[in-house]
């Protein structure tokens, strides 16, 4: 009988152990589910703040940019979440910012021309050629680039895109774009200087140990950003390539002669950019902005100052979305320096002006009217920048009371109705 009791005891012990294992597994699974929804709560918090953002411009003082109350260790039942982003330029590179990432603060990989891409210090001439070849629609390789034949003859061949980049990681498929170019010192792409990224290469990745985080392409470019072709009130801008004479006179207060001149000029050749309007001269135009008595107070001459003051109201494009425009209120120094005719002094002046009591910039024209940029600089960059943003990256991380963690990265398009998710990644 003793052996029966012994066996029964062993069976009971085994059953208890199995029950404990099953309970632990169930508890772990429950914890992962809980962590997931805590991280989701961070995403939803960010979406709600973006939805409620009623400001006409997007800038660093906004709640979405940095608000510890909304995004830092927010306690919920069973755990907490945080929404973090890389620190602002000049801040401690080791301390994350509590907010979102504005993709309009980056260079648009699909819209940047050869000259702008060349301004990125991370890229060589050959790498620029390869990027342009990857996204263009032809099969003619640039001197340092590569078209379909190159990729088809690799050990593990694949098709060239020959179209716009769809994700940032697609860059790693482009000839010459290696991991050091893509990541630089930011091995985990969190935009924060971690210990292993500041130890002079004692542990991966390679770094110079200078106390600053060197970003690779992944931290400087985007494939998502755009500006809606609308004014600060959300109204469609007036298209000067299609508006009739009466509309030009009514909405822009043009004189009869100036409205005639605009219509005549576009009939000969469509306006390609807003700066083309400076070529328009009204018949019998006076040296000043006014014509005869009946035109007193009306606009009879398009000057750069007038353009700067009305830039947000007008357009020469029917496109609903204007890609490639960089937000001067949020872009960092390295991104600003990719803009045409930009100098280090001007980039510093823009950053100082937007941080001052008079900042941020309420409109693109304010760059000129505030004397932050010169006349020639404004002509070159006015249609390459914006003060509004639509695409944001949300990085939400959660921790349960039991220590189980989950993180979610979402890129969202606020300009879409309803708001759209463009990219979603969650850790296992």
Coordinates of C-alpha atoms in Angstrom, one line a residue:
X1 CA 0.0 0.0 0.0
X2 CA 2.9 2.3 0.7
X3 CA 3.9 2.4 -3.0
X4 CA 0.3 3.4 -3.9
X5 CA 0.4 6.3 -1.4
X6 CA 3.8 7.3 -2.8
X7 CA 2.7 7.3 -6.4
X8 CA -0.5 9.2 -5.5
X9 CA 1.6 11.8 -3.7
X10 CA 3.9 12.2 -6.7
X11 CA 0.9 12.5 -9.0
X12 CA -0.6 15.2 -6.7
X13 CA 2.8 17.1 -6.6
X14 CA 2.9 16.9 -10.4
X15 CA -0.6 18.2 -10.7
X16 CA 0.2 21.1 -8.4
X17 CA 3.3 21.9 -10.3
X18 CA 1.4 21.8 -13.6
X19 CA -1.2 24.0 -12.1
X20 CA 1.4 26.5 -11.0
X21 CA 3.0 26.5 -14.5
X22 CA -0.3 26.9 -16.2
X23 CA -1.2 29.7 -13.8
X24 CA 2.1 31.4 -14.4
X25 CA 1.6 31.1 -18.2
X26 CA -1.9 32.5 -17.9
X27 CA -0.7 35.3 -15.7
X28 CA 2.1 36.1 -18.2
X29 CA -0.3 36.1 -21.1
X30 CA -2.7 38.3 -19.1
X31 CA 0.2 40.7 -18.3
X32 CA 1.1 40.9 -22.0
X33 CA -2.5 41.8 -22.9
X34 CA -2.6 44.3 -20.1
X35 CA 0.7 45.9 -21.2
X36 CA -0.5 46.0 -24.8
X37 CA -3.6 48.0 -23.8
X38 CA -1.6 50.3 -21.6
X39 CA 0.6 51.1 -24.6
X40 CA -2.5 51.5 -26.7
X41 CA -3.8 54.0 -24.1
X42 CA -0.7 56.1 -24.8
X43 CA -1.4 56.0 -28.5
X44 CA -5.0 57.1 -27.9
X45 CA -3.9 59.8 -25.5
X46 CA -1.7 61.2 -28.3
X47 CA -4.4 61.0 -30.9
X48 CA -6.8 62.8 -28.7
X49 CA -4.4 65.6 -28.1
X50 CA -3.7 65.9 -31.8
X51 CA -7.5 66.0 -32.5
X52 CA -8.0 68.8 -29.9
X53 CA -5.1 70.9 -31.2
X54 CA -6.8 73.9 -32.5
X55 CA -3.8 76.1 -33.1
X56 CA -3.2 77.5 -36.6
X57 CA 0.5 76.6 -36.5
X58 CA 2.5 73.7 -35.1
X59 CA 5.4 74.4 -32.9
X60 CA 7.4 73.5 -29.9
X61 CA 5.1 75.2 -27.3
X62 CA 2.2 72.9 -28.4
X63 CA 1.0 70.2 -26.0
X64 CA 1.7 67.4 -28.5
X65 CA 5.4 68.5 -28.6
X66 CA 6.3 68.3 -24.9
X67 CA 3.9 67.8 -22.0
X68 CA 5.0 65.6 -19.1
X69 CA 1.5 65.8 -17.5
X70 CA 0.0 64.1 -20.6
X71 CA 2.8 61.8 -21.5
X72 CA 5.2 61.0 -18.7
X73 CA 4.5 57.9 -16.5
X74 CA 0.7 58.2 -16.8
X75 CA -0.7 55.9 -14.1
X76 CA -3.7 53.7 -15.0
X77 CA -5.2 50.6 -13.4
X78 CA -2.5 47.9 -13.5
X79 CA 0.4 50.0 -14.8
X80 CA 1.5 53.1 -16.6
X81 CA 2.5 54.4 -20.0
X82 CA 4.8 57.1 -21.4
X83 CA 5.0 58.7 -24.8
X84 CA 8.5 59.8 -25.6
X85 CA 10.5 61.5 -28.4
X86 CA 14.1 62.6 -29.0
X87 CA 15.1 65.6 -26.9
X88 CA 14.9 69.1 -28.5
X89 CA 18.1 70.4 -30.0
X90 CA 20.3 71.8 -27.3
X91 CA 18.7 69.8 -24.5
X92 CA 20.3 66.9 -22.6
X93 CA 20.7 64.2 -25.3
X94 CA 20.2 61.5 -22.6
X95 CA 16.8 62.7 -21.5
X96 CA 13.7 62.0 -23.7
X97 CA 11.1 64.6 -24.5
X98 CA 7.5 63.8 -23.4
X99 CA 5.7 64.2 -26.7
X100 CA 5.5 63.3 -30.4
X101 CA 7.8 63.5 -33.4
X102 CA 6.8 65.9 -36.2
X103 CA 7.7 64.4 -39.6
X104 CA 7.5 67.8 -41.2
X105 CA 10.7 68.6 -39.2
X106 CA 12.5 66.2 -41.5
X107 CA 13.7 66.1 -45.1
X108 CA 11.2 64.4 -47.4
X109 CA 13.0 61.5 -49.1
X110 CA 10.5 61.4 -52.0
X111 CA 10.4 65.2 -52.7
X112 CA 14.0 66.3 -52.0
X113 CA 15.9 67.1 -55.1
X114 CA 19.6 66.2 -55.7
X115 CA 20.9 69.4 -54.2
X116 CA 18.9 69.1 -51.0
X117 CA 19.9 65.5 -50.5
X118 CA 23.5 66.4 -51.1
X119 CA 23.3 68.8 -48.1
X120 CA 22.8 65.9 -45.8
X121 CA 26.3 65.3 -44.4
X122 CA 25.6 61.6 -44.1
X123 CA 25.3 61.1 -47.9
X124 CA 28.0 60.8 -50.5
X125 CA 27.4 61.8 -54.2
X126 CA 27.1 58.1 -55.1
X127 CA 24.6 57.5 -52.4
X128 CA 22.5 60.5 -53.5
X129 CA 22.6 59.1 -57.1
X130 CA 21.5 55.7 -55.9
X131 CA 18.5 57.1 -53.9
X132 CA 17.4 59.2 -56.9
X133 CA 17.6 56.1 -59.2
X134 CA 15.7 54.0 -56.7
X135 CA 12.7 56.4 -56.6
X136 CA 12.6 57.6 -60.3
X137 CA 10.6 55.9 -62.9
X138 CA 13.2 55.3 -65.5
X139 CA 16.0 52.7 -66.1
X140 CA 18.8 55.1 -66.8
X141 CA 21.4 54.9 -64.0
X142 CA 23.1 58.0 -62.8
X143 CA 27.0 58.0 -62.6
X144 CA 27.1 56.7 -59.1
X145 CA 23.7 55.2 -58.9
X146 CA 22.1 51.9 -59.8
X147 CA 19.0 50.7 -61.7
X148 CA 17.2 47.4 -61.8
X149 CA 20.0 45.4 -63.4
X150 CA 22.3 46.0 -60.4
X151 CA 19.7 44.7 -57.9
X152 CA 18.7 41.7 -60.2
X153 CA 22.3 40.5 -60.2
X154 CA 22.9 40.5 -56.5
X155 CA 23.4 37.1 -54.7
X156 CA 19.9 37.6 -53.3
X157 CA 18.2 39.6 -56.0
X158 CA 15.2 41.9 -55.6
X159 CA 13.2 44.5 -57.6
X160 CA 14.0 48.1 -57.6
X161 CA 11.1 50.3 -56.5
X162 CA 11.3 52.8 -59.4
X163 CA 8.8 54.9 -57.4
X164 CA 8.4 56.7 -54.1
X165 CA 9.8 55.2 -51.0
X166 CA 7.1 53.7 -48.8
X167 CA 9.0 53.2 -45.5
X168 CA 12.3 54.5 -44.1
X169 CA 13.8 51.0 -43.8
X170 CA 13.4 50.6 -47.6
X171 CA 16.5 52.8 -47.7
X172 CA 18.6 49.8 -46.6
X173 CA 17.8 48.2 -49.9
X174 CA 19.4 51.0 -51.8
X175 CA 22.9 50.5 -53.2
X176 CA 25.5 52.1 -50.8
X177 CA 23.1 52.8 -48.0
X178 CA 24.6 50.6 -45.2
X179 CA 23.7 50.4 -41.5
X180 CA 26.3 53.1 -40.4
X181 CA 24.7 55.5 -42.8
X182 CA 21.2 54.6 -41.8
X183 CA 21.6 54.4 -38.0
X184 CA 24.9 56.2 -37.3
X185 CA 25.2 56.2 -33.5
X186 CA 21.5 55.8 -32.9
X187 CA 21.5 52.0 -32.9
X188 CA 18.0 51.5 -31.6
X189 CA 16.5 54.6 -33.4
X190 CA 15.1 56.1 -30.2
X191 CA 16.9 59.4 -30.8
X192 CA 18.2 59.3 -27.2
X193 CA 21.9 59.0 -26.3
X194 CA 22.1 55.6 -24.5
X195 CA 25.2 54.4 -22.6
X196 CA 26.4 52.1 -25.4
X197 CA 26.1 54.9 -27.9
X198 CA 28.6 57.1 -25.9
X199 CA 31.4 54.7 -24.9
X200 CA 33.9 55.3 -27.7
X201 CA 32.9 52.1 -29.5
X202 CA 33.6 49.7 -26.5
X203 CA 30.2 48.2 -27.4
X204 CA 28.1 48.4 -30.6
X205 CA 27.5 50.8 -32.3
X206 CA 30.7 52.7 -33.2
X207 CA 30.6 56.1 -31.6
X208 CA 33.0 58.9 -30.8
X209 CA 32.1 59.3 -27.1
X210 CA 31.6 63.1 -27.4
X211 CA 28.4 63.2 -25.3
X212 CA 26.3 63.9 -28.4
X213 CA 24.1 61.6 -30.5
X214 CA 25.0 61.6 -34.2
X215 CA 21.9 60.7 -36.1
X216 CA 21.8 58.7 -39.3
X217 CA 19.5 59.1 -42.2
X218 CA 16.7 57.4 -40.2
X219 CA 16.5 60.3 -37.8
X220 CA 16.6 63.0 -40.5
X221 CA 14.3 62.0 -43.3
X222 CA 10.7 61.0 -43.8
X223 CA 8.5 59.5 -46.5
X224 CA 5.2 60.7 -45.1
X225 CA 5.1 64.5 -44.5
X226 CA 3.1 67.0 -46.5
X227 CA 1.2 70.3 -46.2
X228 CA -2.5 70.6 -47.0
X229 CA -3.1 73.2 -49.7
X230 CA -5.2 75.2 -47.3
X231 CA -4.9 78.5 -45.3
X232 CA -4.7 78.9 -41.6
X233 CA -8.5 78.7 -41.3
X234 CA -8.7 75.5 -43.2
X235 CA -10.1 77.1 -46.4
X236 CA -8.8 76.1 -49.9
X237 CA -6.2 78.5 -51.1
X238 CA -7.0 80.7 -54.1
X239 CA -5.4 79.2 -57.2
X240 CA -4.0 82.0 -59.3
X241 CA -3.8 79.8 -62.4
X242 CA -7.6 79.3 -62.5
X243 CA -9.3 82.1 -60.5
X244 CA -11.3 84.5 -62.8
X245 CA -10.7 88.2 -63.0
X246 CA -13.7 89.0 -60.7
X247 CA -12.5 86.7 -58.0
X248 CA -9.0 88.2 -58.1
X249 CA -10.4 91.6 -57.7
X250 CA -12.8 90.6 -54.9
X251 CA -10.7 88.3 -52.8
X252 CA -7.3 89.9 -53.3
X253 CA -8.4 93.4 -53.8
X254 CA -6.5 93.6 -57.2
X255 CA -7.1 96.6 -59.5
X256 CA -8.8 95.9 -62.8
X257 CA -5.4 96.4 -64.5
X258 CA -3.5 94.0 -62.2
X259 CA -6.2 91.3 -62.5
X260 CA -6.1 91.6 -66.3
X261 CA -2.3 91.3 -66.2
X262 CA -2.5 88.1 -64.1
X263 CA -5.0 86.5 -66.4
X264 CA -3.0 87.5 -69.5
X265 CA 0.3 86.2 -68.1
X266 CA -1.1 82.8 -67.1
X267 CA -2.7 82.5 -70.5
X268 CA 0.7 82.7 -72.1
X269 CA 2.4 80.5 -69.5
X270 CA 1.0 79.0 -66.4
X271 CA 2.6 80.1 -63.1
X272 CA 4.9 77.3 -62.0
X273 CA 5.6 78.9 -58.6
X274 CA 4.3 81.8 -56.6
X275 CA 7.5 83.9 -57.2
X276 CA 6.5 84.0 -60.9
X277 CA 3.9 86.5 -59.8
X278 CA 6.6 89.1 -59.3
X279 CA 7.0 89.2 -63.1
X280 CA 3.4 90.4 -63.6
X281 CA 3.1 94.1 -64.4
X282 CA -0.2 95.9 -64.7
X283 CA -0.7 98.1 -67.7
X284 CA 0.0 101.7 -66.9
X285 CA 1.4 100.5 -63.5
X286 CA 2.4 103.4 -61.2
X287 CA 5.7 103.5 -59.3
X288 CA 3.6 102.9 -56.1
X289 CA 1.0 100.2 -55.4
X290 CA -1.9 102.4 -56.3
X291 CA -3.4 103.5 -59.6
X292 CA -6.1 106.1 -60.2
X293 CA -8.7 107.5 -57.8
X294 CA -11.1 104.6 -58.4
X295 CA -8.3 102.2 -57.5
X296 CA -7.3 104.0 -54.3
X297 CA -6.4 101.4 -51.6
X298 CA -6.4 98.5 -54.1
X299 CA -3.4 96.4 -55.0
X300 CA -1.9 97.4 -58.4
X301 CA 1.5 95.8 -57.9
X302 CA 2.7 92.4 -56.7
X303 CA 5.7 93.0 -54.5
X304 CA 7.7 90.5 -52.4
X305 CA 6.3 92.1 -49.3
X306 CA 2.7 91.6 -50.6
X307 CA 3.5 88.0 -51.4
X308 CA 5.0 87.4 -47.9
X309 CA 1.8 88.8 -46.3
X310 CA -0.6 86.8 -48.5
X311 CA 1.5 83.6 -49.1
X312 CA -0.9 81.5 -47.0
X313 CA -4.0 82.6 -49.0
X314 CA -2.8 81.8 -52.6
X315 CA -1.4 78.9 -54.6
X316 CA -0.6 78.0 -58.2
X317 CA -1.3 74.2 -57.7
X318 CA -4.5 72.2 -57.8
X319 CA -2.9 69.5 -55.7
X320 CA -4.6 68.9 -52.3
X321 CA -1.3 67.9 -50.7
X322 CA 2.0 69.7 -51.1
X323 CA 4.9 67.3 -50.3
X324 CA 8.4 68.1 -49.1
X325 CA 7.7 71.2 -47.0
X326 CA 9.7 71.5 -43.9
X327 CA 8.2 73.1 -40.7
X328 CA 10.5 76.0 -39.7
X329 CA 9.0 75.9 -36.2
X330 CA 10.2 72.4 -35.4
X331 CA 13.0 71.4 -37.8
X332 CA 16.5 71.1 -36.4
X333 CA 19.7 72.8 -37.6
X334 CA 20.8 70.0 -39.9
X335 CA 17.5 69.8 -41.6
X336 CA 17.2 73.6 -42.0
X337 CA 20.6 73.6 -43.6
X338 CA 19.3 71.5 -46.5
X339 CA 17.1 74.3 -47.7
X340 CA 18.1 76.4 -50.7
X341 CA 20.4 79.4 -49.9
X342 CA 20.3 78.5 -46.2
X343 CA 23.4 79.4 -44.2
X344 CA 24.4 78.5 -40.6
X345 CA 23.8 82.0 -39.5
X346 CA 20.3 82.0 -41.0
X347 CA 19.5 78.6 -39.5
X348 CA 20.5 79.9 -36.1
X349 CA 18.4 83.1 -36.6
X350 CA 15.4 81.0 -37.4
X351 CA 15.8 78.8 -34.3
X352 CA 16.4 81.9 -32.1
X353 CA 13.4 83.8 -33.5
X354 CA 11.0 80.8 -33.1
X355 CA 12.2 80.4 -29.4
X356 CA 11.9 84.1 -28.6
X357 CA 8.8 85.8 -27.1
X358 CA 7.7 86.8 -30.6
X359 CA 7.8 83.2 -31.8
X360 CA 6.8 80.8 -33.2
X361 CA 6.4 81.8 -36.9
X362 CA 2.7 82.3 -37.5
X363 CA 3.2 82.1 -41.3
X364 CA 5.9 81.4 -43.8
X365 CA 5.8 85.1 -44.9
X366 CA 6.9 86.1 -41.4
X367 CA 10.4 84.8 -42.2
X368 CA 10.7 87.8 -44.5
X369 CA 8.7 90.4 -42.7
X370 CA 10.6 89.8 -39.5
X371 CA 13.9 90.2 -41.3
X372 CA 14.9 86.7 -40.3
X373 CA 15.9 85.8 -43.9
X374 CA 17.0 88.0 -46.8
X375 CA 15.0 88.8 -49.9
X376 CA 17.0 86.3 -52.0
X377 CA 16.7 83.6 -49.4
X378 CA 12.9 84.1 -49.1
X379 CA 12.5 83.8 -52.8
X380 CA 14.3 80.5 -52.8
X381 CA 12.8 78.8 -49.8
X382 CA 9.2 80.3 -49.4
X383 CA 7.6 77.4 -51.2
X384 CA 9.8 74.8 -49.5
X385 CA 8.7 75.4 -46.0
X386 CA 5.6 75.5 -43.8
X387 CA 4.4 76.3 -40.3
X388 CA 1.9 73.5 -40.1
X389 CA 2.3 69.7 -39.7
X390 CA 0.1 66.8 -40.5
X391 CA 2.1 63.6 -39.9
X392 CA 3.3 62.6 -36.4
X393 CA 5.1 59.7 -34.9
X394 CA 3.9 58.3 -31.6
X395 CA 6.2 56.1 -29.5
X396 CA 4.3 54.7 -26.6
X397 CA 5.8 52.4 -24.0
X398 CA 4.0 50.7 -21.1
X399 CA 4.9 48.8 -18.0
X400 CA 2.5 46.7 -15.9
X401 CA 2.7 46.6 -12.1
X402 CA 4.3 43.1 -12.6
X403 CA 7.0 44.5 -14.7
X404 CA 5.8 43.3 -18.1
X405 CA 6.6 45.8 -20.9
X406 CA 5.2 46.6 -24.3
X407 CA 6.0 49.4 -26.8
X408 CA 4.1 50.6 -29.9
X409 CA 5.2 53.0 -32.6
X410 CA 2.5 54.5 -34.8
X411 CA 2.8 57.1 -37.5
X412 CA -0.5 59.0 -38.0
X413 CA -1.9 61.4 -40.6
X414 CA -3.9 64.1 -38.9
X415 CA -4.7 65.7 -42.2
X416 CA -6.8 62.7 -43.3
X417 CA -10.5 62.6 -42.3
X418 CA -10.8 60.6 -40.2
X419 CA -7.2 60.5 -38.8
X420 CA -5.3 57.6 -40.5
X421 CA -2.6 55.2 -39.3
X422 CA 0.2 55.1 -41.8
X423 CA 2.6 52.8 -39.9
X424 CA 2.2 50.5 -36.9
X425 CA 4.8 48.5 -35.1
X426 CA 4.5 46.8 -31.7
X427 CA 7.1 44.8 -29.8
X428 CA 6.5 41.2 -29.0

